[in-house]
Amino acid sequence: MHIGLVGLGKMGGNMRTRMQRAGLTVVGYDLDPEVRDVESLSELVERLPSDEPKVVWVMVPHGGPTKATIEELADLLGEGDVVVDGGNSRWTDDPIHAGLLAEKGVGFVDCGVSGGVWGLENGYALMAGGAAEDVAKVQPAFDALRPDDKSGFVHAGKVGAGHFSKMVHNGIEYAMMQAYAEGYELLEKAGLVDNVTEVFDSWRVGTVVRSWLLDLLVKALQDDPGLSQIRGYAEDSGEGRWTVEAAIDHAVPMHAISAALFARFTSRQDQSPAMQAVAAMRQQFGGHAVQATIESPDVPPAKE
């Protein structure tokens, strides 16, 4: 399979490598001339063979950048081609983008992608939305990216279903991280436990709370005992808010996820050990930027 990939950052760059390892020919475009294969979107489309449907996978920030990229691709692609939006777009944008492309006979697949900076080696969980015939044209890429041939990929439903599924996934992630973080703060504050990191480490095997997030929290605590180098500030990238908004629209009680979202707002006001733990986990699984503590001037503060 030949595929175009737009956006070669932390996620896109690793996805290109994983697809290439699986034997796919990837033509990449990025604003950074150091990592791109072509100089423009038009050159990318020209480099894809015309004797098969042209598939272009977009991995750029949601909102304006995604909209502008899809609008340009709509003028470059033709009947039977497919655009995949693999970024963290809001699911309500997907029907709009699909309609824009459909005017030119171009298919659209929205794909929620989870795996962070570890996806290159571990594979990515993929949640796709769109027509079955469009999803089928992208299947070799899905097979290359997912962890194995038995799990890690789902055709979730019609256009919008992929990003909606990923949105809910991220909402759940918020709540899980918050629970670990609050437990961490209580263990630290009680003064009864001598080695909090080892307690968390002991939960990683055989317990009902074991998870990859727990593994990452332990790694963060081992790398920085007490999390002294990280300010307890955690951004919300959008999907937590959208999940709570969807819950309101559908009258679904969402106590844990909404509380986890509001806790991130709290992190912008006061230093919090729990939010230090959330920030550390986000840095571990996604390479998200963290803000340094005031006591650590050598690490510049940063946001996502």
XYZ file of C-alpha atoms in Angstrom:
304
model
C 0.000 0.000 0.000
C 1.029 3.609 -0.656
C -0.228 6.236 1.762
C 0.267 9.949 2.291
C 0.792 11.188 5.845
C 0.323 14.835 6.780
C 1.844 15.816 10.125
C 5.058 14.150 11.289
C 5.224 15.233 14.920
C 5.410 13.022 18.021
C 2.600 10.766 16.863
C 2.755 11.125 13.097
C 6.492 10.583 12.861
C 6.326 7.334 14.806
C 3.309 6.185 12.820
C 5.257 6.701 9.599
C 8.077 4.537 10.918
C 5.739 1.773 12.077
C 3.949 1.666 8.713
C 7.254 1.608 6.868
C 8.426 -1.306 9.013
C 5.298 -3.179 7.927
C 6.174 -2.661 4.265
C 3.958 0.305 3.411
C 5.305 3.122 1.262
C 4.687 6.364 3.156
C 4.974 9.821 1.626
C 5.137 12.362 4.452
C 4.501 16.095 4.541
C 5.127 18.432 7.460
C 5.799 22.132 7.927
C 9.242 21.128 9.212
C 11.530 20.692 6.172
C 13.846 18.448 8.193
C 11.320 15.600 8.444
C 9.152 15.857 5.329
C 9.502 13.889 2.101
C 7.752 16.433 -0.151
C 7.450 20.201 -0.239
C 3.663 20.519 -0.470
C 0.348 18.692 -0.236
C 0.048 18.802 -4.008
C 3.396 17.051 -4.397
C 2.319 14.461 -1.831
C -0.816 13.651 -3.811
C 1.172 13.518 -7.061
C 3.591 10.992 -5.519
C 0.786 8.536 -4.737
C 0.068 6.009 -7.554
C -2.976 6.709 -9.705
C -3.762 3.021 -10.325
C -5.124 2.579 -6.781
C -7.259 4.766 -4.478
C -5.147 7.512 -2.987
C -5.273 7.509 0.803
C -4.053 10.518 2.777
C -3.889 10.313 6.576
C -3.993 13.665 8.409
C -2.297 14.038 11.814
C -2.436 17.759 12.580
C -3.985 19.737 15.477
C -7.766 19.725 15.592
C -9.830 22.717 14.581
C -8.456 25.210 12.071
C -5.349 23.256 10.965
C -7.375 20.106 10.266
C -10.112 22.034 8.457
C -7.592 23.867 6.245
C -5.768 20.640 5.380
C -8.963 18.804 4.438
C -10.163 21.739 2.333
C -6.900 21.717 0.382
C -6.989 17.950 -0.069
C -10.557 18.175 -1.374
C -9.225 20.149 -4.338
C -6.325 17.740 -4.935
C -7.954 14.310 -4.639
C -10.573 12.672 -6.825
C -13.290 10.052 -7.108
C -12.651 7.013 -4.937
C -9.806 8.508 -2.897
C -9.975 8.662 0.915
C -8.913 11.117 3.608
C -8.351 9.850 7.155
C -8.479 12.318 10.044
C -6.405 10.658 12.762
C -6.076 13.723 14.965
C -8.105 14.523 18.055
C -10.876 16.313 16.183
C -14.237 16.848 17.815
C -16.656 14.277 16.436
C -19.145 16.968 15.439
C -16.603 18.240 12.881
C -16.503 14.883 11.091
C -19.826 15.073 9.187
C -18.856 18.548 7.993
C -15.500 17.327 6.680
C -17.088 14.214 5.181
C -19.654 16.345 3.352
C -16.984 18.659 1.976
C -15.009 15.733 0.565
C -18.103 13.926 -0.712
C -18.764 16.833 -3.086
C -15.590 15.736 -4.911
C -16.299 12.013 -4.635
C -13.661 11.578 -1.920
C -14.347 9.305 1.050
C -13.707 10.218 4.680
C -12.708 8.141 7.692
C -12.344 9.555 11.185
C -9.931 7.564 13.323
C -9.273 7.949 17.019
C -5.665 6.965 17.709
C -4.357 6.022 21.153
C -0.852 4.952 22.013
C 1.126 8.120 22.536
C 4.883 8.125 22.144
C 4.943 4.385 22.952
C 2.896 3.435 19.902
C 5.924 2.933 17.673
C 6.925 -0.197 19.562
C 3.645 -1.249 21.191
C 1.220 -0.385 18.398
C -1.797 1.907 18.466
C -5.415 1.369 19.415
C -7.497 2.540 16.454
C -11.196 3.457 16.414
C -12.496 4.174 12.905
C -15.727 5.764 11.723
C -16.958 5.849 8.150
C -18.406 3.789 5.325
C -17.216 0.185 5.130
C -15.811 0.641 1.616
C -13.692 3.611 2.730
C -12.446 1.834 5.841
C -11.447 -1.146 3.662
C -9.191 1.084 1.541
C -7.286 2.080 4.672
C -7.186 -1.404 6.247
C -3.528 -2.178 5.398
C -2.519 0.935 7.342
C -4.753 -0.029 10.265
C -3.212 -3.498 10.297
C 0.290 -2.031 10.296
C -0.416 0.370 13.145
C -2.429 -1.745 15.578
C -0.696 -3.945 18.181
C -1.525 -7.295 16.554
C -3.983 -8.919 14.188
C -6.496 -9.825 16.910
C -7.079 -6.591 18.782
C -6.443 -2.878 18.754
C -8.717 -1.959 15.832
C -12.458 -1.418 15.551
C -14.728 -0.073 12.845
C -16.863 1.720 15.403
C -19.643 2.875 13.103
C -20.568 5.678 10.737
C -18.687 8.945 10.278
C -17.992 10.468 13.693
C -18.053 7.151 15.582
C -14.267 6.863 15.675
C -13.618 10.251 17.219
C -16.603 9.889 19.544
C -15.169 6.581 20.820
C -11.737 8.142 21.315
C -13.340 11.077 23.140
C -15.004 8.727 25.633
C -11.726 6.775 25.939
C -9.945 9.977 26.941
C -12.685 10.881 29.390
C -12.206 7.518 31.101
C -8.471 8.146 31.075
C -9.053 11.418 32.962
C -10.938 9.604 35.734
C -8.425 6.750 36.041
C -5.497 9.134 36.284
C -7.295 11.236 38.875
C -8.006 8.191 41.050
C -4.351 7.127 41.028
C -3.273 10.705 41.698
C -5.575 11.174 44.694
C -4.409 7.870 46.137
C -0.831 9.048 45.710
C -1.534 12.283 47.563
C -3.218 10.492 50.476
C -0.332 8.030 50.856
C 2.137 10.915 50.863
C 0.176 13.094 53.295
C -0.686 10.396 55.854
C 2.951 9.964 56.891
C 2.414 6.292 57.691
C 3.878 4.708 54.546
C 7.662 4.760 54.267
C 7.962 4.132 50.536
C 5.006 5.266 48.464
C 6.664 4.389 45.176
C 7.145 0.769 46.273
C 3.506 0.583 47.347
C 2.389 1.618 43.876
C 4.898 -0.797 42.362
C 3.443 -3.642 44.425
C 0.035 -3.035 42.841
C 1.301 -3.614 39.290
C 0.885 -7.412 39.410
C -2.071 -9.400 40.672
C -4.289 -6.522 41.788
C -7.550 -5.279 40.274
C -6.113 -1.758 39.847
C -3.135 -2.773 37.716
C -2.878 -0.951 34.383
C -0.448 0.663 31.986
C -1.178 4.044 33.584
C -0.097 2.595 36.921
C 3.113 1.328 35.300
C 3.787 4.821 33.975
C 3.118 6.470 37.326
C 5.613 4.123 38.982
C 8.187 4.958 36.317
C 7.620 8.674 36.870
C 8.044 8.275 40.647
C 11.222 6.247 40.158
C 12.622 8.871 37.790
C 11.703 11.764 40.079
C 10.960 10.678 43.678
C 8.393 13.024 45.175
C 7.834 14.553 41.726
C 9.832 17.568 42.819
C 10.662 18.584 39.242
C 7.063 18.816 38.057
C 4.529 21.503 38.853
C 1.033 20.153 39.562
C -0.426 21.731 36.424
C -2.333 19.620 33.893
C -3.931 20.892 30.705
C -7.196 19.522 29.376
C -6.756 18.986 25.645
C -10.462 19.174 24.823
C -11.765 15.643 24.867
C -12.535 15.609 28.589
C -14.724 18.678 28.149
C -16.387 17.221 25.064
C -17.119 13.974 26.913
C -18.841 15.831 29.747
C -20.764 17.966 27.243
C -21.941 14.820 25.436
C -22.998 13.333 28.773
C -25.093 16.427 29.450
C -26.652 16.213 25.968
C -27.650 12.585 26.562
C -28.513 12.924 30.290
C -25.828 10.403 31.267
C -24.537 10.744 34.868
C -20.767 11.217 34.679
C -19.572 11.847 38.210
C -15.972 10.604 38.037
C -15.038 12.005 34.639
C -16.561 15.434 35.295
C -14.804 15.600 38.685
C -11.495 14.690 37.032
C -12.008 17.480 34.493
C -12.696 20.033 37.221
C -9.619 18.829 39.115
C -7.529 19.914 36.147
C -9.000 23.378 36.482
C -7.969 23.321 40.150
C -4.428 22.511 39.061
C -4.196 25.946 37.458
C -4.719 27.665 40.789
C -2.760 25.812 43.472
C 0.170 23.425 43.752
C -1.237 19.922 44.209
C 0.581 16.593 44.697
C -2.303 14.815 42.986
C -2.010 17.028 39.933
C 1.764 16.550 39.929
C 1.022 12.845 39.547
C -1.437 13.503 36.690
C 1.114 15.719 34.944
C 3.791 13.048 35.374
C 1.590 10.325 33.864
C 0.679 12.519 30.890
C 4.361 13.187 30.266
C 5.141 9.473 30.443
C 2.491 8.133 28.052
C 2.164 10.986 25.600
C 5.321 13.045 25.852
C 3.154 15.975 26.917
C 5.061 19.017 28.103
C 5.080 19.710 31.839
C 5.683 22.844 33.844
C 8.672 22.950 36.142
C 8.362 23.769 39.810
C 9.516 27.198 40.930
C 12.382 25.454 42.727
C 13.631 24.020 39.400
C 14.518 27.027 37.227
C 16.554 24.959 34.773
C 13.389 23.336 33.404
C 11.354 25.906 31.438
C 7.597 25.922 32.027
C 5.588 24.716 29.047
C 2.062 23.892 28.003
C 0.802 21.330 25.505
